[in-house]
XYZ file of C-alpha atoms in Angstrom:
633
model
C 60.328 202.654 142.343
C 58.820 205.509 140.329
C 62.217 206.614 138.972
C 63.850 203.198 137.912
C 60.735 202.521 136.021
C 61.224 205.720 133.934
C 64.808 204.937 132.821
C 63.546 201.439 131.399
C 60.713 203.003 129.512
C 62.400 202.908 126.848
C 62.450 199.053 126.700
C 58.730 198.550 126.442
C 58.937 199.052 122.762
C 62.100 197.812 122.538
C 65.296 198.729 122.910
C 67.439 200.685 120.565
C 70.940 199.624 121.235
C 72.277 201.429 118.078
C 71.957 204.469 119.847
C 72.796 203.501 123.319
C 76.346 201.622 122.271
C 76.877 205.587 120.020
C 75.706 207.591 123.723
C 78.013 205.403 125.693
C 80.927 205.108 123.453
C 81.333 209.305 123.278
C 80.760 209.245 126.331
C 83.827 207.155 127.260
C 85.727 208.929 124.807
C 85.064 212.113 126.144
C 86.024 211.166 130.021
C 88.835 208.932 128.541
C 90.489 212.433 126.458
C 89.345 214.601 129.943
C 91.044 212.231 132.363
C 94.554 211.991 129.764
C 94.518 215.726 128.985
C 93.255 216.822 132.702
C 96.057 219.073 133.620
C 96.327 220.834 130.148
C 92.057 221.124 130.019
C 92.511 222.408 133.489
C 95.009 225.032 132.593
C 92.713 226.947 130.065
C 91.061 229.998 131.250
C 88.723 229.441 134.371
C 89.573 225.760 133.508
C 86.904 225.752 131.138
C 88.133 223.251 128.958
C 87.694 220.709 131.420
C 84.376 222.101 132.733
C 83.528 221.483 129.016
C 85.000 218.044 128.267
C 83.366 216.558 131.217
C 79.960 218.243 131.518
C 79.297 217.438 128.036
C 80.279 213.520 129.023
C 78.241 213.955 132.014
C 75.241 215.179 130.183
C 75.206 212.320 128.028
C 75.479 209.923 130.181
C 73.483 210.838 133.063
C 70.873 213.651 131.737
C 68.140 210.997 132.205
C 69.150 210.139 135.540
C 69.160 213.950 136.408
C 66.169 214.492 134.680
C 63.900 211.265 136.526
C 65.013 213.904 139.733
C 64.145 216.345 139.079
C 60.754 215.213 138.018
C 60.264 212.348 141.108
C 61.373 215.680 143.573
C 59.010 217.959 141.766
C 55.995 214.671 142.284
C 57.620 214.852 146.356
C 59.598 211.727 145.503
C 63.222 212.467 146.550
C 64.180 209.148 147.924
C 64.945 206.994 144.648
C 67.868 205.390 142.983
C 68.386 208.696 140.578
C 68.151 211.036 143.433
C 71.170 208.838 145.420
C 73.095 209.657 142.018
C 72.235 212.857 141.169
C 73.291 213.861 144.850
C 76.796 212.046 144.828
C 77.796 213.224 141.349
C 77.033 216.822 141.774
C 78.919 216.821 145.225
C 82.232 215.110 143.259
C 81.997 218.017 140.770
C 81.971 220.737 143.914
C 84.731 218.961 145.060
C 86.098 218.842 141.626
C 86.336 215.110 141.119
C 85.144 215.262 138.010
C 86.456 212.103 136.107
C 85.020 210.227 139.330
C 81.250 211.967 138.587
C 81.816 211.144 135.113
C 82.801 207.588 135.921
C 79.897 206.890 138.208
C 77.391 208.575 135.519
C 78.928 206.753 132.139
C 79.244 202.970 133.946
C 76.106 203.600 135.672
C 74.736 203.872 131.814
C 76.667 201.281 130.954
C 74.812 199.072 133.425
C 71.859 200.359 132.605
C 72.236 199.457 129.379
C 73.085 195.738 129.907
C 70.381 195.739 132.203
C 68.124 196.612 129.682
C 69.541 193.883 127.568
C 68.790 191.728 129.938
C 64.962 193.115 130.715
C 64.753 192.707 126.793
C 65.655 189.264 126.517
C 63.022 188.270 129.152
C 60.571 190.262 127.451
C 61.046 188.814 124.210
C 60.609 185.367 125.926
C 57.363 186.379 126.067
C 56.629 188.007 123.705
C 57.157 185.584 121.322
C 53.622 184.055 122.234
C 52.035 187.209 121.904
C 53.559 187.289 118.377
C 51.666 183.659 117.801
C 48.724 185.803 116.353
C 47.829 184.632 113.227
C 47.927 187.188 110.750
C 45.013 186.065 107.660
C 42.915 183.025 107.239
C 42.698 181.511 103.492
C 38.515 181.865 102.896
C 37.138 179.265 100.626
C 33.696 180.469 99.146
C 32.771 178.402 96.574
C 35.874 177.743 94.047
C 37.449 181.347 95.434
C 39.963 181.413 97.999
C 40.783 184.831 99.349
C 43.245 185.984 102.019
C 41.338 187.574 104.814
C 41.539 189.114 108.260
C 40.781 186.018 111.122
C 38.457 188.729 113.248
C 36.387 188.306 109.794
C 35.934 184.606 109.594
C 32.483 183.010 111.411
C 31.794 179.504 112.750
C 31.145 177.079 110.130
C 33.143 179.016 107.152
C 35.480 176.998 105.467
C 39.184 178.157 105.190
C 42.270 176.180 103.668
C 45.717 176.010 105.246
C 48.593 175.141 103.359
C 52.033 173.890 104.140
C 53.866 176.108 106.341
C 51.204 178.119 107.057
C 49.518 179.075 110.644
C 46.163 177.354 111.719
C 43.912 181.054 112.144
C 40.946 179.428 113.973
C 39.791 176.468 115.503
C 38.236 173.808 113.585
C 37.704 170.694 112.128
C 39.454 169.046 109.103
C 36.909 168.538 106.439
C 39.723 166.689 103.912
C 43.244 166.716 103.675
C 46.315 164.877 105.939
C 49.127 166.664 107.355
C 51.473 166.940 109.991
C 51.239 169.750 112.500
C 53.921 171.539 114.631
C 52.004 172.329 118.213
C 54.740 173.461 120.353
C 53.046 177.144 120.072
C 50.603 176.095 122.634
C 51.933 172.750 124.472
C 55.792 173.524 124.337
C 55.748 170.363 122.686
C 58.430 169.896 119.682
C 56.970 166.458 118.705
C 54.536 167.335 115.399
C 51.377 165.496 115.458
C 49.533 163.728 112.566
C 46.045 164.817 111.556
C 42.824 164.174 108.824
C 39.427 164.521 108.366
C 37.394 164.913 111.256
C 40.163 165.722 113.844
C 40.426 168.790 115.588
C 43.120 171.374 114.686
C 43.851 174.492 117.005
C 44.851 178.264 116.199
C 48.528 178.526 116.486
C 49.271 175.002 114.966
C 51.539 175.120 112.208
C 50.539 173.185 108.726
C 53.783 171.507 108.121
C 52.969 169.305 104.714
C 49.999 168.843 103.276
C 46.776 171.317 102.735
C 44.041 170.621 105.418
C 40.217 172.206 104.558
C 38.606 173.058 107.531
C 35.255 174.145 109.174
C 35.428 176.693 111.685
C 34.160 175.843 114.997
C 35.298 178.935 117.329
C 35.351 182.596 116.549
C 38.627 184.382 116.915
C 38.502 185.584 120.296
C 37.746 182.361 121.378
C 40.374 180.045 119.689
C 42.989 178.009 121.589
C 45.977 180.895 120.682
C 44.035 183.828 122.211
C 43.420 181.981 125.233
C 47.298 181.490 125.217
C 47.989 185.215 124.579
C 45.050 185.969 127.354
C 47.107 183.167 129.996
C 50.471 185.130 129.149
C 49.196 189.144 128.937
C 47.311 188.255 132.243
C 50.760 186.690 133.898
C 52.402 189.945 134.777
C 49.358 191.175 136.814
C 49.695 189.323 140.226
C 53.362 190.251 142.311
C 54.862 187.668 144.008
C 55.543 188.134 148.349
C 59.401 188.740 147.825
C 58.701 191.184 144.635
C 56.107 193.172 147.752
C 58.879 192.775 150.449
C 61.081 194.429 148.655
C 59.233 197.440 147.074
C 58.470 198.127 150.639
C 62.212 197.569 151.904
C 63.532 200.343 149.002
C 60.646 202.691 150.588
C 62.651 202.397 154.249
C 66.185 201.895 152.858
C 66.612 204.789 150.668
C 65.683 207.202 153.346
C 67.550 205.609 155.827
C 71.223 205.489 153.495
C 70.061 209.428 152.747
C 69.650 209.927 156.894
C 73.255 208.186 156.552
C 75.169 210.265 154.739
C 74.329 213.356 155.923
C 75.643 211.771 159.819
C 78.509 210.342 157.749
C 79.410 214.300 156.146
C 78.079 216.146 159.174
C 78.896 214.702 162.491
C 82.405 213.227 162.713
C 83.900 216.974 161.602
C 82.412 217.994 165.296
C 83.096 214.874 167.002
C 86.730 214.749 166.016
C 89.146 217.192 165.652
C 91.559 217.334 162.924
C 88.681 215.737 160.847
C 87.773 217.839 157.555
C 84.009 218.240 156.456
C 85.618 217.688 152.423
C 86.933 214.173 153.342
C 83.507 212.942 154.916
C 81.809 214.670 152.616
C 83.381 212.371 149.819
C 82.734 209.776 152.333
C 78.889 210.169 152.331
C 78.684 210.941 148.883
C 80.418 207.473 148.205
C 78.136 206.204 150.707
C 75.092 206.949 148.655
C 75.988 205.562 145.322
C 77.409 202.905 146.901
C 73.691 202.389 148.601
C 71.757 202.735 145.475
C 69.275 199.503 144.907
C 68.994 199.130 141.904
C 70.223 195.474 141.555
C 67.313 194.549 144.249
C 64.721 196.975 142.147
C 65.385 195.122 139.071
C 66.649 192.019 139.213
C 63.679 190.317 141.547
C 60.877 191.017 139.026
C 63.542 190.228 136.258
C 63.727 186.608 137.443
C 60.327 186.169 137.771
C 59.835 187.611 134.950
C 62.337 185.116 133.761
C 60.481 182.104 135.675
C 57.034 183.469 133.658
C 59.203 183.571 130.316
C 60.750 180.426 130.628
C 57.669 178.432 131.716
C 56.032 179.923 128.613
C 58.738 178.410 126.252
C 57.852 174.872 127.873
C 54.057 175.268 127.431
C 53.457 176.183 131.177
C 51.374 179.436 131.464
C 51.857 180.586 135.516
C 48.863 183.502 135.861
C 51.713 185.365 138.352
C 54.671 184.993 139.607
C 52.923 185.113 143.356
C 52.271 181.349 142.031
C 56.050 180.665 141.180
C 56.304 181.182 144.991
C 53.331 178.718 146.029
C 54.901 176.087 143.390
C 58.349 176.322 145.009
C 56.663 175.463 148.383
C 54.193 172.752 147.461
C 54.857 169.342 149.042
C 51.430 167.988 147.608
C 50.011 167.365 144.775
C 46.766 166.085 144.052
C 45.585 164.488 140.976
C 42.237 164.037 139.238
C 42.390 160.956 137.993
C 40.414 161.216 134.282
C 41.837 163.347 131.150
C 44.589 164.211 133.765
C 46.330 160.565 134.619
C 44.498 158.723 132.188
C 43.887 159.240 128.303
C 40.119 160.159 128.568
C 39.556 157.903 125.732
C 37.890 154.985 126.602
C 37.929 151.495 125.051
C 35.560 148.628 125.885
C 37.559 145.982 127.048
C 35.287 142.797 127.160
C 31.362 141.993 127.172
C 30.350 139.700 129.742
C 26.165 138.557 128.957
C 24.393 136.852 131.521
C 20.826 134.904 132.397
C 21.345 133.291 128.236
C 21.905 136.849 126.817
C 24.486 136.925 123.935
C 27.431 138.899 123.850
C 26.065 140.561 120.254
C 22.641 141.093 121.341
C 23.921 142.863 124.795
C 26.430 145.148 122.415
C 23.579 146.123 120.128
C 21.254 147.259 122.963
C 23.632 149.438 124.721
C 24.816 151.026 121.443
C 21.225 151.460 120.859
C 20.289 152.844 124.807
C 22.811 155.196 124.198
C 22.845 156.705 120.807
C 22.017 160.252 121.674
C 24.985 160.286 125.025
C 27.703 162.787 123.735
C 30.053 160.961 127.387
C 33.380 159.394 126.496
C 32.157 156.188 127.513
C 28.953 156.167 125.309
C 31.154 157.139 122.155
C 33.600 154.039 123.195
C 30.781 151.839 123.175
C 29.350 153.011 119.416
C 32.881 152.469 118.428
C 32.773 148.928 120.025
C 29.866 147.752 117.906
C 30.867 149.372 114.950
C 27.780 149.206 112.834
C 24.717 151.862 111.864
C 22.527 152.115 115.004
C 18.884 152.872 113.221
C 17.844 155.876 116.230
C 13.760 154.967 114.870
C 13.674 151.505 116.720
C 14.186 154.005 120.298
C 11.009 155.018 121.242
C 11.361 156.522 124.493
C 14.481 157.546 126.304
C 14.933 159.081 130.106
C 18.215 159.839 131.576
C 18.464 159.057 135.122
C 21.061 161.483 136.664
C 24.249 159.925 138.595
C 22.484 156.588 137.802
C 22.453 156.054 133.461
C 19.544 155.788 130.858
C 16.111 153.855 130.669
C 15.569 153.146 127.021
C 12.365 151.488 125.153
C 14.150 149.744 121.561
C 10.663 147.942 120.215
C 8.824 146.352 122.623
C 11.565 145.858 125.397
C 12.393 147.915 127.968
C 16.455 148.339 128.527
C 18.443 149.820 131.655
C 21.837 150.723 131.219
C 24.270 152.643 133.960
C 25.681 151.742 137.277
C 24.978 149.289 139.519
C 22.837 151.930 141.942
C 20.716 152.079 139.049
C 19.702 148.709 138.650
C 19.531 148.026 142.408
C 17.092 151.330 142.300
C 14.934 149.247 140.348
C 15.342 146.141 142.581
C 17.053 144.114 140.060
C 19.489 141.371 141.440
C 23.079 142.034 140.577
C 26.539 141.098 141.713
C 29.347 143.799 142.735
C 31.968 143.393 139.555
C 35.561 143.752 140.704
C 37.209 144.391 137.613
C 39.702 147.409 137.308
C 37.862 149.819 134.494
C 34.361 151.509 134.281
C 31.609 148.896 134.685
C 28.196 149.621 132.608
C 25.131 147.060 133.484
C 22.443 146.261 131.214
C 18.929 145.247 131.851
C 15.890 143.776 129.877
C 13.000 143.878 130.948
C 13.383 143.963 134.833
C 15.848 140.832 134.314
C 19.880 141.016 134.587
C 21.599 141.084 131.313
C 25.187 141.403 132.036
C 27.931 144.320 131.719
C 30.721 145.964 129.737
C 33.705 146.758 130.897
C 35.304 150.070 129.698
C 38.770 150.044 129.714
C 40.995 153.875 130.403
C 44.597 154.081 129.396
C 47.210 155.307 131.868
C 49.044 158.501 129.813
C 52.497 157.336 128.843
C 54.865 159.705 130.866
C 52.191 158.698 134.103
C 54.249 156.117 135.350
C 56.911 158.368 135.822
C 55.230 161.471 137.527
C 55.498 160.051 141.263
C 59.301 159.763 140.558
C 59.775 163.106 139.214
C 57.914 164.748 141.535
C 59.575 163.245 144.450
C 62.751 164.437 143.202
C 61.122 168.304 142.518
C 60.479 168.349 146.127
C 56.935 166.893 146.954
C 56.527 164.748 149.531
C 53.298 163.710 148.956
C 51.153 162.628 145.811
C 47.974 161.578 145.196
C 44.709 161.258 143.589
C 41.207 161.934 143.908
C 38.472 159.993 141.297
C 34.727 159.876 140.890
C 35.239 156.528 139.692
C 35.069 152.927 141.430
C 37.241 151.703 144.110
C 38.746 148.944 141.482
C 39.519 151.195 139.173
C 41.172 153.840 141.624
C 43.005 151.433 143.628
C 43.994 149.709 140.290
C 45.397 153.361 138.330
C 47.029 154.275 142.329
C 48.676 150.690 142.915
C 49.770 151.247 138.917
C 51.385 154.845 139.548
C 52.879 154.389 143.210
C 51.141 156.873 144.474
C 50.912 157.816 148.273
C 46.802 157.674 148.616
C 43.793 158.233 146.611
C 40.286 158.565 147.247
C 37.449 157.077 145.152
C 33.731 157.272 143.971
C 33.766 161.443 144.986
C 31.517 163.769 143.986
C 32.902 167.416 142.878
C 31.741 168.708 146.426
C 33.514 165.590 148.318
C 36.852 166.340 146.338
C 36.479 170.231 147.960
C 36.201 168.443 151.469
C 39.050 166.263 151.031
C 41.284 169.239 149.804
C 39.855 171.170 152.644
C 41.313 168.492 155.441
C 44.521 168.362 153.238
C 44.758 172.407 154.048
C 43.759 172.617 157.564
C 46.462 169.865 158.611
C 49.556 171.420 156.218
C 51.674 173.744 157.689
C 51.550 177.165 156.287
C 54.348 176.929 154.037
C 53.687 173.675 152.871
C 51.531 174.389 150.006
C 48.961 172.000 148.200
C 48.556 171.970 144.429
C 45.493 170.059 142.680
C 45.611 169.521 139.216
C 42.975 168.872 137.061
C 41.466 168.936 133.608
C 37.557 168.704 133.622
C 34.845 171.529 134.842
C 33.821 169.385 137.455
C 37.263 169.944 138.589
C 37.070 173.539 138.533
C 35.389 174.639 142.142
C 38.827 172.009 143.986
C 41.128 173.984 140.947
C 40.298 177.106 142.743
C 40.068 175.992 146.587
C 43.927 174.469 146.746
C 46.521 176.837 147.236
C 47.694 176.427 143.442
C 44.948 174.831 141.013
C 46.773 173.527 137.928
C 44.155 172.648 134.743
C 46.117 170.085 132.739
C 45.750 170.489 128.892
C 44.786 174.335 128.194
C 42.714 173.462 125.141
C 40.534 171.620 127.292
C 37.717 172.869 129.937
C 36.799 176.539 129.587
C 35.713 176.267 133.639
C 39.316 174.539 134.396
C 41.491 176.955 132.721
C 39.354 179.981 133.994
C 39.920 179.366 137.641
C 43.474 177.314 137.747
C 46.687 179.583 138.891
C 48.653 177.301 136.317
C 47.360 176.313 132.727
C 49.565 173.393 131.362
C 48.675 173.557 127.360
C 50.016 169.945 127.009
C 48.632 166.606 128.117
C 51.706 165.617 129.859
C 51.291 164.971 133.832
C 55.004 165.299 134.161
C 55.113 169.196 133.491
C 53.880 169.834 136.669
C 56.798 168.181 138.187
C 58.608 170.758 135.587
C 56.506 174.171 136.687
C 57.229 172.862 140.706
C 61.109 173.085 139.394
C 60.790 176.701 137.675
C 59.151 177.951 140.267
C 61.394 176.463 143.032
C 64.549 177.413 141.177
C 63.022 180.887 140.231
C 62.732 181.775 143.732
C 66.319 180.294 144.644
C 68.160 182.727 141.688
C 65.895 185.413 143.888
C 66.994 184.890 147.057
C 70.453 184.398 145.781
C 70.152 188.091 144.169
C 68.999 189.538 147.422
C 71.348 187.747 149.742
C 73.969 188.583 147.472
C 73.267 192.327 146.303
C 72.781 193.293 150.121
C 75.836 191.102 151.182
C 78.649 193.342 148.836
C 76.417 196.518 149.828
C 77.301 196.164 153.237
C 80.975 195.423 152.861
C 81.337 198.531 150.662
C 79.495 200.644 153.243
C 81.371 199.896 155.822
C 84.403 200.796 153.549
C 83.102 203.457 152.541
C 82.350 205.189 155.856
C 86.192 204.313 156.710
C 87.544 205.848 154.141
C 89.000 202.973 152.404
C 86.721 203.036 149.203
C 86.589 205.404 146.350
C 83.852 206.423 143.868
C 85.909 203.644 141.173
C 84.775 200.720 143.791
C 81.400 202.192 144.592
C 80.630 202.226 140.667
C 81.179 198.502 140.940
C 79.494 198.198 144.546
C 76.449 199.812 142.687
C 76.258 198.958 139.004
C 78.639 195.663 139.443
C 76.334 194.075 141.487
C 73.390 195.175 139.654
C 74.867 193.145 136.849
C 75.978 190.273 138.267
C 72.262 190.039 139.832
C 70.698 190.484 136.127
C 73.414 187.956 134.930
C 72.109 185.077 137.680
C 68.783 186.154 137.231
C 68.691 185.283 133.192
C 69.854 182.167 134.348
C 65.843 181.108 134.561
C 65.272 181.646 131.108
C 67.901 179.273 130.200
C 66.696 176.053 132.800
C-alpha cells in the first residue's frame, strides 16, 4: 500500500535511529506533561495551553502520517493505513480526547519505529552480500605492484593477494599456498587450502599466505557478482500470500471505512437514547483498531527474512514466490554427476584382454585422448602419469555419444562406449561393474577396458534422511550414466527410484510424467549442476543448480542457486522455505484473529483508543517480532 511504503522510505538508506529515539522521546514528554497538567493547560485562555502542548506532540509524532494523506487523497488514494489514522485522531481532538489522539499518534511512531528496526535488520541480512564487492585488486606489472580499481583489471593480468585480503577476480594461482575463507559465496565456515594451479573465486578471503594469480574472468563476470546479481534479483518475484494480501488490504480498508461510518451513523436513528458522540468514538476506535499494517508489513518482512536468512547459509532463492514452492515440494529429483557425486573421476582398475598388457592399454588411451578437456579423459592422463608425446597421433575423429577413433603410428585405436565398438562390429562383452566403463580397440580387435571410478559427496549419504524429515516424500535420481553405476550410487543413497542412461531430452520427459501425476500442491524440485541439466532446471516447478560457481546455463535458469557443493542444503532451503511460510501464516492468522476481537469490542463500547493502540500497533509488533524469527533459524 502506497502510503505504508512512504513512511519506511526512510529505511532504504538506512535508518537514523538517533533522531527517531530524540522525535519520540519529546514526544512522550510532551503528552506525558499535557496529560499530568491537563486541567491547569486547560484552564488558560481558550484552553490554549493544552491546544499547544498536545498539537505540538501530535505534530511530531504523526506529521508524516498526516502528510502520506494528504498526498495518497490528493493521488485519489483515501483508503490506506494513514488515512484510517488521520481520520480517528482528528475526530478524538473534535471530541477533545486529546491525550487519546496523542497516544494513538506517538505509539503508532513508536511502532513504526521498531518496525523499521526490524525491516533494517532484514535488510542488512542482505545486504551484507551486496557489501562482498571487492574494493581494489593488487596489479603486478613487472616488479610494480599498484592498488587498482577491479573494473580495470583484464583476463590474464597478474594481481597478488595478501593475507587478509579479498580475492577481486577470478583466477588461477600462479605461486603461493594459503588458506581461504569461502563462506562469502557457499555459507560455508570451513576455510579451504589452495596452490598453484587451483582455482580461487572473487569474494574468497586470503587468510595466510600471498597467492599470485592470473586472471581468468573480467569483473562482471566473477563468482561474487553473480552472487550480488542472485541476491539484487531475489526481491523481484512476490510470493502468492504476499499477492493475496495486497489485494485483501484493497477490499478491507474500504470495507472497515464503510464500517464506521454505519457504526457513527445508524444506531443514533435506530435507538433512542443513543448519542451520535458515543458511536462516533465508537467508529473512530473502530478504524484504528482496523488499520493493517501488521499484515502490510510483516508478510514481505518474513520473506524477506526467509531470502536474508537463506543468503547467510549460501542459499540464493531468486523470490520468495519460490520459498512457497519449496515449502510444498514432496519431490526431489537429483542429477546424479557434480550433484551426488564428486565429478572427479579416478580410474579404478585396467582390465587388458586378447594378450594386451595392462601398460600398453593405459598408454593408448592416454594417448587417444590427449586433446578431451571431459572429466573422465583428465582422470585417465592422471592415471598414467607420464608425458604423452601428442606427434605420435596422427589423425583423430570424435564420434559423438559414442568416443574417439585415434591413429598413434601405424595402429588404429577405438576408445568410448560399448555402442561404439559394437558400431564397428567388434565383439565385446556387457561389463557389470559399478563406475564408468571406457573400451579400447586395436586394430578392429578387442583390447579391454578401464573402469572409472566417481566418489559419492560426503554429506550424500545423509540427504535421503534429511530430506525425509524436511517433508519430502519422495527422492530420487535421474543419470545419463549406466544402469550399474545408477543402481549402484541409488542402492548406496536409499533412494526411492532412479532412472539411467537418459539423455537431457529423456530427463524433461521423466519430469514431465512426475508433474502430470502430482497433485497441484505437491510440488517437484530437480536439482542439478551441469548445462545439460539446465532445460529439466527450468521445466520442474523449482529447478535448484547445485554449486553456483559452476554452469553458467544451470545457474541462469534454476529458481534456487546453492553456492556450495553440499546436497544436504537443499534439505536446508526446503526447511526455510517451509518454516518461512509457517511464521506467515502464523502472522496472518494471528494479526486478523486480535483484529476481530477488538472490533467487536470496539463496536460495543467496551474498548478505548488505549486498547486499540495495542489492537493496531501491538499486533503489528508482535507480527514483526515472529517474523524476525526467520533470520535467526
Amino acid at each position: 500500500m502506497s502510503g505504508h511504503e512512504h513512511n519506511h522510505e526512510h529505511s532504504a538508506d538506512g535508518l537514523n535511529t538517533t533522531r527517531e529515539l530524540v522525535l519520540i522521546g519529546v514526544a512522550l514528554t510532551l503528552l506525558a506533561v499535557g496529560s499530568i497538567f491537563r486541567e491547569t493547560l486547560h484552564a488558560t485562555p481558550y484552553a490554549v495551553g493544552e491546544y499547544a502542548v498536545f498539537l505540538l506532540a501530535y505534530g511530531i509524532s504523526g506529521w508524516n502520517v498526516v502528510a502520506s494523506a494528504v498526498r495518497n487523497a490528493a493521488k485519489g488514494t483515501f483508503f490506506d493505513e494513514n488515512f484510517l489514522m488521520t481520520i480517528a485522531t482528528v475526530g478524538a481532538f473534535l471530541l477533545h480526547e486529546m491525550p487519546e489522539a496523542v497516544g494513538v499518534m506517538v505509539f503508532f511512531k513508536v511502532g513504526e519505529f521498531l518496525q523499521d528496526l526490524a525491516v533494517e535488520r532484514s535488510r542488512r541480512s542482505i545486504v551484507a552480500v551486496l557489501e562482498l564487492r571487492p574494493e581494489y585488486a593488487n596489479l603486478k606489472q613487472g616488479e610494480t605492484i599498484r592498488k587498482v580499481s577491479p573494473d580495470t583489471v583484464q583476463v590474464g593480468d597478474v594481481i597478488v593477494i595478501k593475507p587478509g585480503e579479498q580475492v577481486p577476480l577470478d583466477g588461477e594461482i600462479i605461486s603461493g599456498q594459503s588458506r581461504v575463507n569461502t563462506a562469502a559465496l557457499t555459507g560455508e565456515a570451513v576455510p579451504r587450502q589452495v596452490g598453484p594451479g587451483e582455482p580461487v573465486l572473487a569474494g574468497m578471503v586470503n587468510q595466510t599466505g600471498v597467492l599470485t594469480v592470473t586472471v581468468t574472468k573480467p569483473v562482471g563476470e566473477s563468482a561474487i557478482a553473480r552472487v550480488i546479481q542472485l541476491v539484487e534479483q531475489s526481491s523481484s518475484l512476490k510470493s502468492r500470500t504476499e499477492k493475496f494480501i495486497t489485494k485483501f488490504a484493497a477490499y478491507y480498508t474500504p470495507v472497515v471505512v464503510l464500517a464506521a461510518v454505519a457504526v457513527a451513523l445508524l444506531p443514533p436513528f435506530i435507538w433512542p437514547g443513543e448519542t451520535f458522540a458515543d458511536w462516533l468514538r465508537r467508529a473512530l476506535i473502530l478504524l484504528v483498531i482496523s488499520c493493517p499494517c501488521g499484515l502490510v508489513i510483516s508478510i514481505p518482512l518474513g520473506y524477506f527474512g526467509g531470502v536474508g536468512g537463506a543468503a547467510k547459509r549460501g542459499i540464493m532463492v531468486k523470490g520468495s514466490t519460490y520459498l512457497d514452492i519449496l515449502a510444498a515440494t514432496r519431490t526431489v529429483v537429483f542429477d546424479k554427476t557434480g550433484t551426488l557425486t564428486q565429478g572427479v573421476f579416478k580410474v579404478a582398475g585396467v582390465y587388458p584382454q586378447s594378450g594386451f598388457a595392462g601398460e600398453e592399454l593405459l598408454r593408448l588411451t592416454a594417448l587417444a585422448e590427449v586433446h578431451s578437456s571431459h572429466p573422465i579423459a583428465q582422470s585417465i592422463m592422471e592415471a598414467y602419469g607420464q608425458a604423452v608425446d601428442s606427434s605420435l597421433l596422427t589423425d583423430y575423429e570424435e564420434i559423438a555419444g559414442h568416443g574417439v577413433r585415434a591413429r598413434i603410428g601405424t595402429q588404429e585405436v577405438l576408445v568410448g562406449n560399448e555402442r561404439l565398438l559394437r558400431r564397428e562390429n567388434i565383439a565385446v562383452a556387457p561389463v557389470q561393474e559399478a563406475g564408468t566403463v571406457v573400451y579400447l580397440a586395436v586394430d578392429q580387435v578387442y583390447a579391454g577396458y578401464l573402469v572409472i571410478a566417481d566418489e559419492l559427496k560426503a554429506d550424500a549419504p545423509a540427504v535421503v534422511a534429511r530430506l525425509k524429515a524436511a517433508g519430502v516424500e519422495q527422492v530420487g535420481m535421474l543419470s545419463g550414466d549406466r544402469e550399474p553405476v545408477v543402481r549402484d550410487v541409488a542402492s548406496k543413497l536409499g533412494l526411492d527410484f532412479y532412472r539411467a542412461a537418459l539423455l537431457p531430452e529423456q530427463k524433461v520427459a521423466f519430469v514431465e510424467e512426475l508433474l502430470q501425476q502430482a497433485d497441484k500442491e505437491r510440488k517437484i524440485a530437480f536439482v542439478g549442476d551441469g548445462i545439460n541439466d539446465a532445460p529439466v532446471i527450468a521445466r520442474a516447478d523449482v529447478g535448484i543448480a547445485m554449486g553456483g560457481l559452476g554452469s553458467d546455463a544451470a545457474v541462469e535458469t534454476a529458481d534456487v542457486v546453492i553456492m556450495s557443493d553440499a546436497p544436504s542444503k537443499v534439505a536446508e532451503a526446503i526447511d526455510i522455505g517451509r518454516k518461512t511460510r509457517r511464521i506467515v501464516w502464523q502472522n496472518v492468522v494471528f494479526a486478523l484473529g486480535v483484529k476481530g476481537v477488538f472490533i467487536a469490542l470496539g463496536i460495543a463500547g467496551a474498548a478505548t483508543m488505549w486498547e486499540a493502540v495495542f489492537a493496531d500497533v501491538g499486533v503489528a509488533l508482535l507480527a514483526i517480532l515472529n517474523a524476525s524469527r526467520v533470520l535467526r533459524q
